[in-house]
Tab-separated table of N, CA and C in Angstrom:
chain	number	residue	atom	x	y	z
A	21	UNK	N	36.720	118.490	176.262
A	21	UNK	CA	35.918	118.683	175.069
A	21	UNK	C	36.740	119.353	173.980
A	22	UNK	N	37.599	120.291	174.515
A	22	UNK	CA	38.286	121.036	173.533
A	22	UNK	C	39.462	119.950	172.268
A	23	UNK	N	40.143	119.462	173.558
A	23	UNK	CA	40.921	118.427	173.466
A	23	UNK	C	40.366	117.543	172.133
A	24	UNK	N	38.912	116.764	172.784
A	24	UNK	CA	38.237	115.810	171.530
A	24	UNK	C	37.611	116.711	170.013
A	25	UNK	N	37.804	117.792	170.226
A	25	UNK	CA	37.460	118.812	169.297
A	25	UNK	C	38.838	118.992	168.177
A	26	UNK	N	39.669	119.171	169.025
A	26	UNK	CA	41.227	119.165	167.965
A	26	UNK	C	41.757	118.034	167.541
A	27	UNK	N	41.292	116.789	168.588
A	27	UNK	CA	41.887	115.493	167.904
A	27	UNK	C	40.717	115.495	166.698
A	28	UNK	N	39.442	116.232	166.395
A	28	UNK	CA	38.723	114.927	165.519
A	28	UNK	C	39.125	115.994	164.195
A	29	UNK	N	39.437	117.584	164.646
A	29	UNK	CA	39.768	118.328	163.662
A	29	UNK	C	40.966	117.028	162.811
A	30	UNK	N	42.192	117.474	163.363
A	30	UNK	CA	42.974	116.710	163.410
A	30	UNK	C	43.015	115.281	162.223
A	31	UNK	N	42.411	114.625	162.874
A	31	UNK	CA	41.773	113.578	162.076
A	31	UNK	C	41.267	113.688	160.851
A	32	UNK	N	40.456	114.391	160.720
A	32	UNK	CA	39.791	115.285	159.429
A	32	UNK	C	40.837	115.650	158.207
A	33	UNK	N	41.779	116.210	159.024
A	33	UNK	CA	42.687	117.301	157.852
A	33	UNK	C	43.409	116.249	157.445
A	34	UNK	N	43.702	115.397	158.100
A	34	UNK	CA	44.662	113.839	157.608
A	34	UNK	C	44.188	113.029	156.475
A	35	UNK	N	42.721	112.627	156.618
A	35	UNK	CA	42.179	112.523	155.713
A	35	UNK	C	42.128	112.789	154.621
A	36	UNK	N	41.386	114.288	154.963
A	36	UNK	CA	41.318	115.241	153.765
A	36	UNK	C	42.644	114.870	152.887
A	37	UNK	N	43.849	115.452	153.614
A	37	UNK	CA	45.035	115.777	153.202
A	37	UNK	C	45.103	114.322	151.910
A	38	UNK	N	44.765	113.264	152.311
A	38	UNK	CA	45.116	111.641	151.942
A	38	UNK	C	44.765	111.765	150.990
A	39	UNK	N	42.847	111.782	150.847
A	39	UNK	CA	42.056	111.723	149.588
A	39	UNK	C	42.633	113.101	149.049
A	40	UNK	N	42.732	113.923	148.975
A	40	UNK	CA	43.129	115.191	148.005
A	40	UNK	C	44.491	114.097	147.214
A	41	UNK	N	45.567	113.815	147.971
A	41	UNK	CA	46.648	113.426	147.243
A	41	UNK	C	46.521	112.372	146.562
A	42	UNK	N	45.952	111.614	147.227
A	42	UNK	CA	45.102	110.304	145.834
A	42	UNK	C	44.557	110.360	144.911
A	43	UNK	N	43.780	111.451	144.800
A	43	UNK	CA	43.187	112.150	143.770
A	43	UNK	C	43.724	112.663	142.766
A	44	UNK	N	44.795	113.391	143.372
A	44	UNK	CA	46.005	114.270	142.489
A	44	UNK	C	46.740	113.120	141.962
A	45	UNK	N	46.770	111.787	142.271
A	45	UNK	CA	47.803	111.145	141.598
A	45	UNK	C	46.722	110.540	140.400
A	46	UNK	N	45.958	110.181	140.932
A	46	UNK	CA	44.786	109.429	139.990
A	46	UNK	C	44.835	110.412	139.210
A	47	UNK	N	44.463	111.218	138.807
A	47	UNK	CA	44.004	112.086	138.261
A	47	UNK	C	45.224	111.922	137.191
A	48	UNK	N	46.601	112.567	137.907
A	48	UNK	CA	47.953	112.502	136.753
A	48	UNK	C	48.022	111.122	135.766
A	49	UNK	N	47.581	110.263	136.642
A	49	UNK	CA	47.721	108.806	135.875
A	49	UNK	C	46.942	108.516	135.030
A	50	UNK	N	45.558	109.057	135.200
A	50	UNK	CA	44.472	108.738	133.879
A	50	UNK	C	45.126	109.970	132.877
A	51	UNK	N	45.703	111.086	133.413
A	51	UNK	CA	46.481	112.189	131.782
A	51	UNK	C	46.869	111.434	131.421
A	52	UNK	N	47.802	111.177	131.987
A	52	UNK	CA	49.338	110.283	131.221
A	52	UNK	C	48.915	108.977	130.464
A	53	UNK	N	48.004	108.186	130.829
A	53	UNK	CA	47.062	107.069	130.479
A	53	UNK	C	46.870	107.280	129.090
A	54	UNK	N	45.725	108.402	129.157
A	54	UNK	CA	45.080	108.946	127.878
A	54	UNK	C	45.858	109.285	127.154
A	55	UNK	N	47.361	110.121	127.505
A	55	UNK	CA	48.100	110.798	126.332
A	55	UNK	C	48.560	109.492	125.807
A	56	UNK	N	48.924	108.681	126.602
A	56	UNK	CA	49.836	107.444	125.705
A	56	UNK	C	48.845	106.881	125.128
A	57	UNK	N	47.487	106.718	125.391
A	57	UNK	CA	46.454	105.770	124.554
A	57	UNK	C	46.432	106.790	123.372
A	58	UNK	N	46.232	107.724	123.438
A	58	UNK	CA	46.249	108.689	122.267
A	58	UNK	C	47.447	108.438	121.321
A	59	UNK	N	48.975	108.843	121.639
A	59	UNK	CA	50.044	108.805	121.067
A	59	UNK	C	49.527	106.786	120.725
A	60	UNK	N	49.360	106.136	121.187
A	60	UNK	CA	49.691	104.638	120.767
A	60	UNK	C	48.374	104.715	119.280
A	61	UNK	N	47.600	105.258	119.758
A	61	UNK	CA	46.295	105.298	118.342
A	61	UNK	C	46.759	106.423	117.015
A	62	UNK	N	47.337	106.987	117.750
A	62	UNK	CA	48.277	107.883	116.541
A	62	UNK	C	48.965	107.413	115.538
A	63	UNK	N	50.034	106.266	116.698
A	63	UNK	CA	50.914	105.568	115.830
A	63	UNK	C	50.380	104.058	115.033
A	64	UNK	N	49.341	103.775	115.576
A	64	UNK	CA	48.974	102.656	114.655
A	64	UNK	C	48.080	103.261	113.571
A	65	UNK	N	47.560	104.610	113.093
A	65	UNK	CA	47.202	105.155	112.215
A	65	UNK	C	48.755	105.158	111.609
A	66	UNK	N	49.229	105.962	111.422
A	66	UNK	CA	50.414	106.541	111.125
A	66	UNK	C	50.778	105.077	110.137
A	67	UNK	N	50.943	104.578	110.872
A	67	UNK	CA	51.778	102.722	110.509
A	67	UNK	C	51.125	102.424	109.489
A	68	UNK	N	50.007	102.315	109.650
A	68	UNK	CA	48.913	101.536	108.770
A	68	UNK	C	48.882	101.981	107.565
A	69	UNK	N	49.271	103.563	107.673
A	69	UNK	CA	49.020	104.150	106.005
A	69	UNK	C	49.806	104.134	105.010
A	70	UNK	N	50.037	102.948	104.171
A	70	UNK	CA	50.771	102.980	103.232
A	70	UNK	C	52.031	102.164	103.435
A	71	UNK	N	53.218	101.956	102.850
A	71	UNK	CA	54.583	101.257	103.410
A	71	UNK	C	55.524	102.107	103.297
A	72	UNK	N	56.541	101.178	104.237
A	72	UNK	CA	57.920	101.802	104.642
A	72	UNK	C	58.743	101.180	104.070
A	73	UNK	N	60.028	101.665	104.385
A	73	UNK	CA	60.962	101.153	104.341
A	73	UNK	C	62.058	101.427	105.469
A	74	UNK	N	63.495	100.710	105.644
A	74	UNK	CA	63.992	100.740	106.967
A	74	UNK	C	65.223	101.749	106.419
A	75	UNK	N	65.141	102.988	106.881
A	75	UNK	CA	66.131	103.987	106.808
A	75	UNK	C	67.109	103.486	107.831
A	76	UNK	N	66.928	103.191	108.895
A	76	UNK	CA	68.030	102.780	109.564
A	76	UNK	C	67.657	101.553	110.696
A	77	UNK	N	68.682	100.833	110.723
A	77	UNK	CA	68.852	99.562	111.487
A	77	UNK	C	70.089	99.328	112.121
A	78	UNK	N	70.590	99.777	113.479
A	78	UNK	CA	71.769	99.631	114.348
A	78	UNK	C	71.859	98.647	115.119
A	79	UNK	N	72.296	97.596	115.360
A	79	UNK	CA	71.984	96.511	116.732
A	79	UNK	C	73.630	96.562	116.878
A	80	UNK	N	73.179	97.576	118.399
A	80	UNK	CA	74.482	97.752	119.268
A	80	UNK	C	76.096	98.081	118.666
A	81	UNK	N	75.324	99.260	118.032
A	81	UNK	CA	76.507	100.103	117.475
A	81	UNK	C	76.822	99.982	115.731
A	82	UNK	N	76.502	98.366	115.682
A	82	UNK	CA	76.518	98.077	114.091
A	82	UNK	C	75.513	98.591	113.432
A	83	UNK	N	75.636	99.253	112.276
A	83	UNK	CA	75.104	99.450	110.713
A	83	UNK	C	74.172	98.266	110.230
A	84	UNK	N	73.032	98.148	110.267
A	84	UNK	CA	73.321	96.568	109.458
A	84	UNK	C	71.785	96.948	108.638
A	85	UNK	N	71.763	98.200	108.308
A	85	UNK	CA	70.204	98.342	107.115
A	85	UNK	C	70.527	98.537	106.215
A	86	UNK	N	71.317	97.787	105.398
A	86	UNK	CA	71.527	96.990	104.221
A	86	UNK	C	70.826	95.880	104.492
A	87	UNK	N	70.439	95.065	105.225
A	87	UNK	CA	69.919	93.537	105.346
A	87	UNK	C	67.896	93.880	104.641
A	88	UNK	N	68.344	94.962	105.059
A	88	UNK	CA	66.565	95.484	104.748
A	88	UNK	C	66.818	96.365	103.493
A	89	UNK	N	67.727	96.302	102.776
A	89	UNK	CA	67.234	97.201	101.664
A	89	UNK	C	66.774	96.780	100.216
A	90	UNK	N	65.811	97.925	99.930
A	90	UNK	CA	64.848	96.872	98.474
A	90	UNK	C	63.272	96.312	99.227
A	91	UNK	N	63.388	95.844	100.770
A	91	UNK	CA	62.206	95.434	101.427
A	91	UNK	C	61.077	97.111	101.276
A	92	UNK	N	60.048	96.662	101.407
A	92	UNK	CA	58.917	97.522	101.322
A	92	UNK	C	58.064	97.150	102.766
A	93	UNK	N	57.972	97.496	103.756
A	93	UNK	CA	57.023	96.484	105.024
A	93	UNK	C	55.825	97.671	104.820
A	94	UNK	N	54.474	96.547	105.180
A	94	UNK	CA	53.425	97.396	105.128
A	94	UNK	C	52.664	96.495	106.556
A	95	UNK	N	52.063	97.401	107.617
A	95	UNK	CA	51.934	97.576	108.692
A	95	UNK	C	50.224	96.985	108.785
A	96	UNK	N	49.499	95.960	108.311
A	96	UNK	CA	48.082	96.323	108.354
A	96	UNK	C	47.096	96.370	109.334
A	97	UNK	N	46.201	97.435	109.640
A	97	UNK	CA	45.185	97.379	110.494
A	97	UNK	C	44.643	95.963	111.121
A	98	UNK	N	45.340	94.915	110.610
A	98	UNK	CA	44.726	93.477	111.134
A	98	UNK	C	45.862	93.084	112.367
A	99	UNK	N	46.454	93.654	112.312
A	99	UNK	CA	48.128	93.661	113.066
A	99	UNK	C	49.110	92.260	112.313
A	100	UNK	N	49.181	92.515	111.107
A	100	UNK	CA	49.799	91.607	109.995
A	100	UNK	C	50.709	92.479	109.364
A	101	UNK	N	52.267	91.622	109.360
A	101	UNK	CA	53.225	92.573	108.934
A	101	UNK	C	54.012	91.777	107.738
A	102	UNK	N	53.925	92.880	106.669
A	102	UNK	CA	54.622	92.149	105.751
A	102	UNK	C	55.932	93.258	104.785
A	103	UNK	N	56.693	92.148	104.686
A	103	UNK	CA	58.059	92.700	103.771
A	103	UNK	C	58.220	92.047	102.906
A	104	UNK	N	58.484	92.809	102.004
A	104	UNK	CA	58.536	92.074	100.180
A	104	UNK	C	59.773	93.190	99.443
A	105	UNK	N	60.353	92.409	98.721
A	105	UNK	CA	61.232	93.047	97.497
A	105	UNK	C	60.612	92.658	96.298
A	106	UNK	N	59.803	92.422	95.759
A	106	UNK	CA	59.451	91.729	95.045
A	106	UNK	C	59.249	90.050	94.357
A	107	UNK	N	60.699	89.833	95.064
A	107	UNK	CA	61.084	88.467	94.940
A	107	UNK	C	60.625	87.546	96.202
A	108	UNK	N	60.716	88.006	97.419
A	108	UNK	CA	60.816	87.667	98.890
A	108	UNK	C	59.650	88.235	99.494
A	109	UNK	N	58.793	87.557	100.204
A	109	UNK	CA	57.853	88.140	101.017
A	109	UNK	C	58.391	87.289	102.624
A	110	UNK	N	58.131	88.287	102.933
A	110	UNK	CA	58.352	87.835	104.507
A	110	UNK	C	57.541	88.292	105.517
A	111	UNK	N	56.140	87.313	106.910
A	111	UNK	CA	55.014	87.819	107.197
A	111	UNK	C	55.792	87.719	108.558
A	112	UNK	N	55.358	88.570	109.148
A	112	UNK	CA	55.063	88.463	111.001
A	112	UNK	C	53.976	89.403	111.654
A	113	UNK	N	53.418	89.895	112.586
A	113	UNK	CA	52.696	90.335	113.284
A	113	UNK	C	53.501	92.162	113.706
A	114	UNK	N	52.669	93.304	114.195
A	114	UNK	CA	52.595	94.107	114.949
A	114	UNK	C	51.524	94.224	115.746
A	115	UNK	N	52.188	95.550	116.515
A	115	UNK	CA	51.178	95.965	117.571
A	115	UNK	C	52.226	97.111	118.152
A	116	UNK	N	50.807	98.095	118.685
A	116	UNK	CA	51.016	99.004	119.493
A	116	UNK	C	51.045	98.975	121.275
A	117	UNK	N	51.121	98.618	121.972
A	117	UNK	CA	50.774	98.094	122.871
A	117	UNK	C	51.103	99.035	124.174
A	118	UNK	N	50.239	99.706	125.197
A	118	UNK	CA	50.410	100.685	126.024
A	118	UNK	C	50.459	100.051	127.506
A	119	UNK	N	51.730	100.202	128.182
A	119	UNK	CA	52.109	99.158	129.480
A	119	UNK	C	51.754	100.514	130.817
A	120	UNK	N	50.926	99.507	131.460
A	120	UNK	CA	50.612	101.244	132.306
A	120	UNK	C	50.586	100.199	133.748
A	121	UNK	N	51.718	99.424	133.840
A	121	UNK	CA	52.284	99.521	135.096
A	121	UNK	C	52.505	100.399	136.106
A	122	UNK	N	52.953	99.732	137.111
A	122	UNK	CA	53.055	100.640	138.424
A	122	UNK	C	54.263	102.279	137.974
A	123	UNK	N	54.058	103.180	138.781
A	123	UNK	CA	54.735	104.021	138.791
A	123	UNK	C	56.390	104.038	138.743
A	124	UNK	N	56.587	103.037	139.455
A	124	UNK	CA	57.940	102.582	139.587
A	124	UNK	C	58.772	101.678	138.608
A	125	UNK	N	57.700	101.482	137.422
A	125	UNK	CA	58.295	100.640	136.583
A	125	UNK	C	59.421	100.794	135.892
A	126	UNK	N	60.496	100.727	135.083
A	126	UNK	CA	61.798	100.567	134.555
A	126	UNK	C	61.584	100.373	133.069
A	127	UNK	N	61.366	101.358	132.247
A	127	UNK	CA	61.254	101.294	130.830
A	127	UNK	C	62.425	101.257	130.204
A	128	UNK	N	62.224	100.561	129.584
A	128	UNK	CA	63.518	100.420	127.975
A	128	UNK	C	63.854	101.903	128.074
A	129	UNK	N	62.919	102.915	127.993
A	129	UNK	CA	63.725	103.985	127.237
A	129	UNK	C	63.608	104.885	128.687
A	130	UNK	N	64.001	104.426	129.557
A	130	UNK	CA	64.398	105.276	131.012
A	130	UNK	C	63.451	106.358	131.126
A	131	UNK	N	62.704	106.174	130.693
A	131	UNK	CA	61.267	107.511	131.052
A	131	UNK	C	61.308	107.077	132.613
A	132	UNK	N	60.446	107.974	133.418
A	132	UNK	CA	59.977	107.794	134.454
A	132	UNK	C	58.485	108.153	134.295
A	133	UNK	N	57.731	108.124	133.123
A	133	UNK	CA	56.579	107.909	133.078
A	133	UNK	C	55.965	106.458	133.145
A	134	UNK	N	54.895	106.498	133.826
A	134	UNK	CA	54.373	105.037	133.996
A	134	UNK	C	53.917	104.365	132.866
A	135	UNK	N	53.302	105.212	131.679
A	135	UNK	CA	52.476	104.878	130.505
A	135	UNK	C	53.834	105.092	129.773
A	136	UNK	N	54.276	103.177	129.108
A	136	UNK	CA	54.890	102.873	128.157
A	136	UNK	C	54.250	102.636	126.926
A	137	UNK	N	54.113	103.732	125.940
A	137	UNK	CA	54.344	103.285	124.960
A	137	UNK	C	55.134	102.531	123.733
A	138	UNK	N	54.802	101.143	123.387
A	138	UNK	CA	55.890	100.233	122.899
A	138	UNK	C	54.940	99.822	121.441
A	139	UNK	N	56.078	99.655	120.340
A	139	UNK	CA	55.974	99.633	118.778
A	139	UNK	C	56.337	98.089	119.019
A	140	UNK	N	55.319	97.050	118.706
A	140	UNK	CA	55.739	95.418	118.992
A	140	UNK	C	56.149	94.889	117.428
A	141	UNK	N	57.055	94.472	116.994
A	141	UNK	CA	57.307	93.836	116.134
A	141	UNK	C	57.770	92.240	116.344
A	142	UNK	N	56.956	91.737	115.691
A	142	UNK	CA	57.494	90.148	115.830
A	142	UNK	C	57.851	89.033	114.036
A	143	UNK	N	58.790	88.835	114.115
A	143	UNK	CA	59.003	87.823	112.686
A	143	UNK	C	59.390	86.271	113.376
A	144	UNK	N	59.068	85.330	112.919
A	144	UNK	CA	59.872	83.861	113.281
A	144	UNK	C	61.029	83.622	112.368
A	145	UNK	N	61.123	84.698	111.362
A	145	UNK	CA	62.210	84.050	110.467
A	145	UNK	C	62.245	84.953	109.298
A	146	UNK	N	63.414	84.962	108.392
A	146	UNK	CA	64.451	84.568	108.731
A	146	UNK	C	65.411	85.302	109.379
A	147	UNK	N	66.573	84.706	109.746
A	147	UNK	CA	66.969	85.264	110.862
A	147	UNK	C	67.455	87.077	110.641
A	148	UNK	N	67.575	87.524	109.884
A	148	UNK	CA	68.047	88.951	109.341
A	148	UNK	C	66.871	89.625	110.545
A	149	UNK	N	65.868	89.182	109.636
A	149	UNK	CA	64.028	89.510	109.857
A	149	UNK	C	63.846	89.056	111.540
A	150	UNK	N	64.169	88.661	112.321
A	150	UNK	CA	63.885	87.893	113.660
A	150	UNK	C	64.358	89.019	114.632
A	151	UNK	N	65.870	89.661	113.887
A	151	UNK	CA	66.022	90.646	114.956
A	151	UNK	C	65.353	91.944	115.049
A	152	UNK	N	64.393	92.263	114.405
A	152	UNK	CA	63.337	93.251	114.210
A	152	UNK	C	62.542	93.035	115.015
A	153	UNK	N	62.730	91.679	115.703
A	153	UNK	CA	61.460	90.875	116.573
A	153	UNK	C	61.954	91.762	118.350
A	154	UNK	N	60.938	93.457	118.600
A	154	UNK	CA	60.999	93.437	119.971
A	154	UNK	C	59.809	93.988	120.089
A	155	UNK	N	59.951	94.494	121.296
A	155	UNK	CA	58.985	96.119	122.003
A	155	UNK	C	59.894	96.830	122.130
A	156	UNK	N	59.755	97.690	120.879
A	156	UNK	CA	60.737	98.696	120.750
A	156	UNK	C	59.657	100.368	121.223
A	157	UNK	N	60.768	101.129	121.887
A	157	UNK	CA	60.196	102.083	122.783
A	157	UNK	C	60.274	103.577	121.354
A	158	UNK	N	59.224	104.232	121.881
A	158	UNK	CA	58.926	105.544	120.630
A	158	UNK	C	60.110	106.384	120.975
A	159	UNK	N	60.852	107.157	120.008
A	159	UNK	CA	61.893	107.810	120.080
A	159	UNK	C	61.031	109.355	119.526
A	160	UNK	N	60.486	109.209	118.287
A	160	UNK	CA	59.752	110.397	117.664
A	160	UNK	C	59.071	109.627	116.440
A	161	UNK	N	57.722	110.306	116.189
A	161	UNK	CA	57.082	110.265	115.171
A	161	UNK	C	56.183	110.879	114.358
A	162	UNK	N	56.233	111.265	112.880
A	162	UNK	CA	55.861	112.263	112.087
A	162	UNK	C	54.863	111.161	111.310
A	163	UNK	N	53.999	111.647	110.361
A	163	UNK	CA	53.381	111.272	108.908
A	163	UNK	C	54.157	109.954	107.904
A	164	UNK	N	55.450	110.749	108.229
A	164	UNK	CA	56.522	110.111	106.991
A	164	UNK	C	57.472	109.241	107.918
A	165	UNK	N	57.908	109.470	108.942
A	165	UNK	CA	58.767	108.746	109.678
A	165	UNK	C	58.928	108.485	111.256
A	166	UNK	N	59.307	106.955	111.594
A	166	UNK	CA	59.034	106.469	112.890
A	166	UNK	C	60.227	106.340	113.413
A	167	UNK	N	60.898	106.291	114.528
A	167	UNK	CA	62.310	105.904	115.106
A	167	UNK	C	61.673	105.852	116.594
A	168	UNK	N	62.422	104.067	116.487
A	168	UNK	CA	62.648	103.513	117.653
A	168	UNK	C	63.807	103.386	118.348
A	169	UNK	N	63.143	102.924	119.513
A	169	UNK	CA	65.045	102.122	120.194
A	169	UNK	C	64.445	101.160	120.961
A	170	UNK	N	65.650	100.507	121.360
A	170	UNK	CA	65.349	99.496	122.418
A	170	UNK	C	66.702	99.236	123.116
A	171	UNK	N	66.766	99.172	124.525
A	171	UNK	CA	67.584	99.465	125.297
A	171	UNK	C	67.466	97.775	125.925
A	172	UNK	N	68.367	97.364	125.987
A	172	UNK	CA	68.574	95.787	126.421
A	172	UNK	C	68.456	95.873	127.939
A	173	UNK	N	67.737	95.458	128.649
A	173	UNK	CA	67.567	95.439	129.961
A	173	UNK	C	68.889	94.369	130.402
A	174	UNK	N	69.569	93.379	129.630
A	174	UNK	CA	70.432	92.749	130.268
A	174	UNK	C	71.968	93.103	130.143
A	175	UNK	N	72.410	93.849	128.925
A	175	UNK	CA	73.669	94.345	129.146
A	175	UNK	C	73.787	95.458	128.524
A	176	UNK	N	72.435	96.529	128.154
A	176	UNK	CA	72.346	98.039	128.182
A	176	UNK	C	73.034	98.194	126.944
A	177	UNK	N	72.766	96.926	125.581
A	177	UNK	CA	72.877	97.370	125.057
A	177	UNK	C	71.954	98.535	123.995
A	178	UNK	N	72.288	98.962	122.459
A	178	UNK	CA	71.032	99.815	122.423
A	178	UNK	C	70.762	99.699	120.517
A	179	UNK	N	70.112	99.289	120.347
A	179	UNK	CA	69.461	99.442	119.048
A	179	UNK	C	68.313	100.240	118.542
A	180	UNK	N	68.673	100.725	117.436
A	180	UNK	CA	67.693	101.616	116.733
A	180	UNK	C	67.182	101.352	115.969
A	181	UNK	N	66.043	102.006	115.072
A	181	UNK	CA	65.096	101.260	114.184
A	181	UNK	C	64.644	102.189	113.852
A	182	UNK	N	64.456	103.025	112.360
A	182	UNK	CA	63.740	103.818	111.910
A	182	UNK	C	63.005	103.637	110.449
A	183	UNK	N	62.052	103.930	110.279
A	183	UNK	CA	61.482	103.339	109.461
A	183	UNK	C	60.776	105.015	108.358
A	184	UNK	N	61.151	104.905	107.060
A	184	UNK	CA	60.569	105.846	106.527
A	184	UNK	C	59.439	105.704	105.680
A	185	UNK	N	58.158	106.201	105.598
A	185	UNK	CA	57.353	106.374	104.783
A	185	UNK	C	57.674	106.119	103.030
A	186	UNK	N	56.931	105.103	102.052
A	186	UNK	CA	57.724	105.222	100.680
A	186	UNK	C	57.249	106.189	100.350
């Protein structure tokens, strides 16, 4: 009797032990969930208000935001993206988009958090404008200014993207 008394203890605390730690993870994963749904609603406020311009543009070591200068991009709540100099308008799409894959997932920007937050930019053309086209990962963001990166999953390379408030 004693015996079936310590195995069912036993049994019990295993349990217990299981659901407590499932809990504790659930639990971390809906924070982390919420903070990135939060930070991702932040940044599509942020975006939306008003236009930018591209303070800086690196693809893999090169300089190249001169190709964007004079452009004005304005971010709209419809997820419609547009750049104009006055002369040139040029349309493509955004989005904020929050990847809440498995724990083990492999982010652009080497977090080991599960909740990716990613800044989606897409253009079809022209080609200057096309390489703006990723899911670029949040670096930091203020009122006035956004900076991305994006880390090439195929040969590590690394581009930046910052965008300032006019």
């Amino acid at each position: 009797m004693k015996t079936m008394k310590s195995l069912l203890l036993a049994m019990l605390t295993v349990v217990a032990f299981t659901t407590m730690s499932c809990s504790e993870d659930d639990n971390n994963n809906n924070n982390n969930n919420a903070a990135a749904n939060l930070l991702a609603e932040e940044l599509r406020n942020t975006a939306a208000s008003g236009t930018w311009r591209v303070a800086l543009y690196e693809d893999d070591g090169q300089n190249e935001t001169s190709d964007y200068n004079g452009y004005a991009f304005t971010f709209a709540a419809d997820g419609m993206l547009t750049a104009t100099n006055g002369t040139n308008t040029v349309t493509g799409t955004w989005s904020v988009s929050v990847d809440s894959s498995s724990s083990n997932s492999s982010d652009d920007d080497g977090s080991d958090d599960s909740d990716d937050v990613d800044f989606n930019i897409f253009f079809a053309s022209p080609p200057d404008f096309e390489e703006l086209s990723d899911d670029w990962d949040i670096v930091s963001r203020t009122d006035t200014r956004i900076e991305l990166i994006d880390i090439s999953g195929g040969d590590g390379s690394i581009d930046y993207l910052t965008f300032v408030k006019n």
